[in-house]
CSV table of C-alpha atoms in Angstrom, one decimal:
chain,number,residue,atom,x,y,z
C,1,MET,CA,0.0,0.0,0.0
C,2,ASP,CA,1.4,3.4,-1.0
C,3,VAL,CA,0.6,6.8,0.5
C,4,ASN,CA,-1.8,7.8,-2.3
C,5,THR,CA,-4.1,4.9,-1.5
C,6,ALA,CA,-3.6,5.1,2.3
C,7,LEU,CA,-4.4,8.8,2.6
C,8,PRO,CA,-8.1,8.6,1.6
C,9,LEU,CA,-8.6,5.7,4.0
C,10,VAL,CA,-7.0,7.6,6.9
C,11,ILE,CA,-9.2,10.6,6.3
C,12,ARG,CA,-12.4,8.6,6.0
C,13,LYS,CA,-11.6,6.6,9.1
C,14,SER,CA,-10.8,9.8,10.9
C,15,ARG,CA,-14.1,11.4,9.8
C,16,ALA,CA,-16.0,8.4,11.0
C,17,HIS,CA,-14.5,8.8,14.4
C,18,GLY,CA,-15.1,12.5,14.6
C,19,GLY,CA,-11.4,13.4,14.4
C,20,LEU,CA,-11.3,15.6,11.3
C,21,ALA,CA,-11.0,19.4,11.1
C,22,ARG,CA,-12.1,20.7,7.7
C,23,GLY,CA,-11.3,24.2,6.3
C,24,LEU,CA,-8.8,26.8,7.3
C,25,HIS,CA,-10.5,28.0,10.5
C,26,GLU,CA,-11.0,24.6,12.0
C,27,ALA,CA,-7.5,23.4,10.9
C,28,ALA,CA,-5.8,26.4,12.4
C,29,LYS,CA,-7.6,25.9,15.7
C,30,ALA,CA,-6.7,22.3,15.9
C,31,ILE,CA,-3.1,22.9,15.1
C,32,GLU,CA,-2.8,25.7,17.6
C,33,LYS,CA,-4.2,23.5,20.3
C,34,HIS,CA,-1.6,20.8,19.5
C,35,ASN,CA,-4.4,18.3,18.6
C,36,ALA,CA,-3.2,17.8,15.0
C,37,HIS,CA,-1.5,14.6,13.9
C,38,LEU,CA,-1.5,15.3,10.2
C,39,CYS,CA,-2.4,18.1,7.8
C,40,VAL,CA,-3.5,17.6,4.2
C,41,LEU,CA,-3.4,20.5,1.7
C,42,ALA,CA,-5.0,20.5,-1.7
C,43,GLU,CA,-2.4,20.7,-4.6
C,44,ASP,CA,-4.5,23.1,-6.6
C,45,CYS,CA,-5.0,25.7,-3.9
C,46,ASP,CA,-4.4,28.9,-5.7
C,47,GLN,CA,-4.1,31.3,-2.7
C,48,PRO,CA,-0.4,31.6,-1.8
C,49,ASP,CA,-1.2,33.1,1.6
C,50,TYR,CA,-3.4,30.3,2.5
C,51,VAL,CA,-0.7,27.7,1.7
C,52,LYS,CA,2.0,29.8,3.5
C,53,LEU,CA,-0.2,30.2,6.7
C,54,VAL,CA,-1.0,26.5,6.9
C,55,LYS,CA,2.6,25.4,6.2
C,56,ALA,CA,4.0,27.8,8.8
C,57,LEU,CA,1.6,26.7,11.5
C,58,CYS,CA,2.5,23.1,10.8
C,59,ALA,CA,6.2,23.8,10.8
C,60,ASP,CA,5.8,25.7,14.2
C,61,HIS,CA,3.9,22.8,15.8
C,62,ASN,CA,5.7,19.9,14.1
C,63,VAL,CA,2.7,18.6,12.2
C,64,LYS,CA,3.4,16.5,8.9
C,65,VAL,CA,1.9,18.1,5.8
C,66,LEU,CA,0.8,16.0,2.8
C,67,ARG,CA,-0.7,17.0,-0.5
C,68,ALA,CA,-4.0,15.9,-2.0
C,69,PRO,CA,-4.5,16.0,-5.8
C,70,SER,CA,-7.3,18.5,-5.8
C,71,ALA,CA,-9.6,20.5,-3.6
C,72,LYS,CA,-12.6,18.5,-4.9
C,73,THR,CA,-11.0,15.2,-4.2
C,74,LEU,CA,-10.1,16.4,-0.7
C,75,GLY,CA,-13.6,17.6,-0.2
C,76,GLU,CA,-15.0,14.2,-1.2
C,77,TRP,CA,-12.6,12.4,1.1
C,78,ALA,CA,-13.6,14.7,4.0
C,79,GLY,CA,-17.3,14.1,3.4
C,80,LEU,CA,-18.2,17.5,1.9
C,81,CYS,CA,-20.6,15.9,-0.6
C,82,LYS,CA,-23.8,14.1,-1.1
C,83,ILE,CA,-23.8,10.4,-1.8
C,84,ASP,CA,-26.5,9.4,-4.4
C,85,SER,CA,-28.4,6.0,-4.5
C,86,GLU,CA,-25.7,4.5,-6.7
C,87,GLY,CA,-23.0,5.4,-4.2
C,88,LYS,CA,-21.4,8.1,-6.3
C,89,ALA,CA,-20.5,11.5,-4.8
C,90,ARG,CA,-22.7,14.4,-5.9
C,91,LYS,CA,-22.4,18.1,-5.2
C,92,VAL,CA,-18.8,17.9,-4.0
C,93,VAL,CA,-17.6,21.0,-2.2
C,94,GLY,CA,-13.8,21.8,-2.6
C,95,CYS,CA,-11.8,21.9,0.6
C,96,GLY,CA,-8.3,23.5,0.7
C,97,CYS,CA,-7.2,22.0,4.0
C,98,VAL,CA,-8.0,19.1,6.3
C,99,VAL,CA,-6.4,18.2,9.7
C,100,VAL,CA,-6.5,14.8,11.2
C,101,LYS,CA,-6.9,15.1,15.0
C,102,ASP,CA,-7.8,11.5,15.7
C,103,TYR,CA,-6.9,8.6,13.5
C,104,GLY,CA,-9.7,6.4,15.0
C,105,GLU,CA,-8.4,2.8,15.1
C,106,GLN,CA,-4.9,1.9,14.3
C,107,HIS,CA,-4.6,0.2,10.8
C,108,GLU,CA,-2.1,-0.3,8.1
C,109,ALA,CA,-3.0,2.9,6.2
C,110,VAL,CA,-2.2,5.0,9.3
C,111,GLU,CA,1.2,3.4,9.6
C,112,VAL,CA,1.9,4.0,5.8
C,113,VAL,CA,1.1,7.7,6.2
C,114,GLN,CA,3.1,8.0,9.4
C,115,GLN,CA,6.2,6.5,7.8
C,116,TYR,CA,6.0,8.6,4.6
C,117,LYS,CA,8.7,11.1,4.2
C,118,ASP,CA,8.4,14.0,1.7
């Protein structure tokens, strides 16, 4: 299992256990309170101040930063969408930043993400 397949699993498990902070405001609060284990930024975030702020907060508080392919994908992983009757995501809202505060249960995907080096 590589980090690209493990990351969505970690985010979904964290969401199921209530350990996810979505968006800049929630993410900044979680990082400042030293509750954050992992931060995931969207690759296509086009606001340099947003990215700089999140990276600086993570550097100050020793939080690992990983990148997601797009804001829409990150929003879907974080549950910012409606699921239709066929199980497909509809009305996906983009999300620039997600912070994992609680991994939930320990599983292989968590260990893959924790071992990952940029």
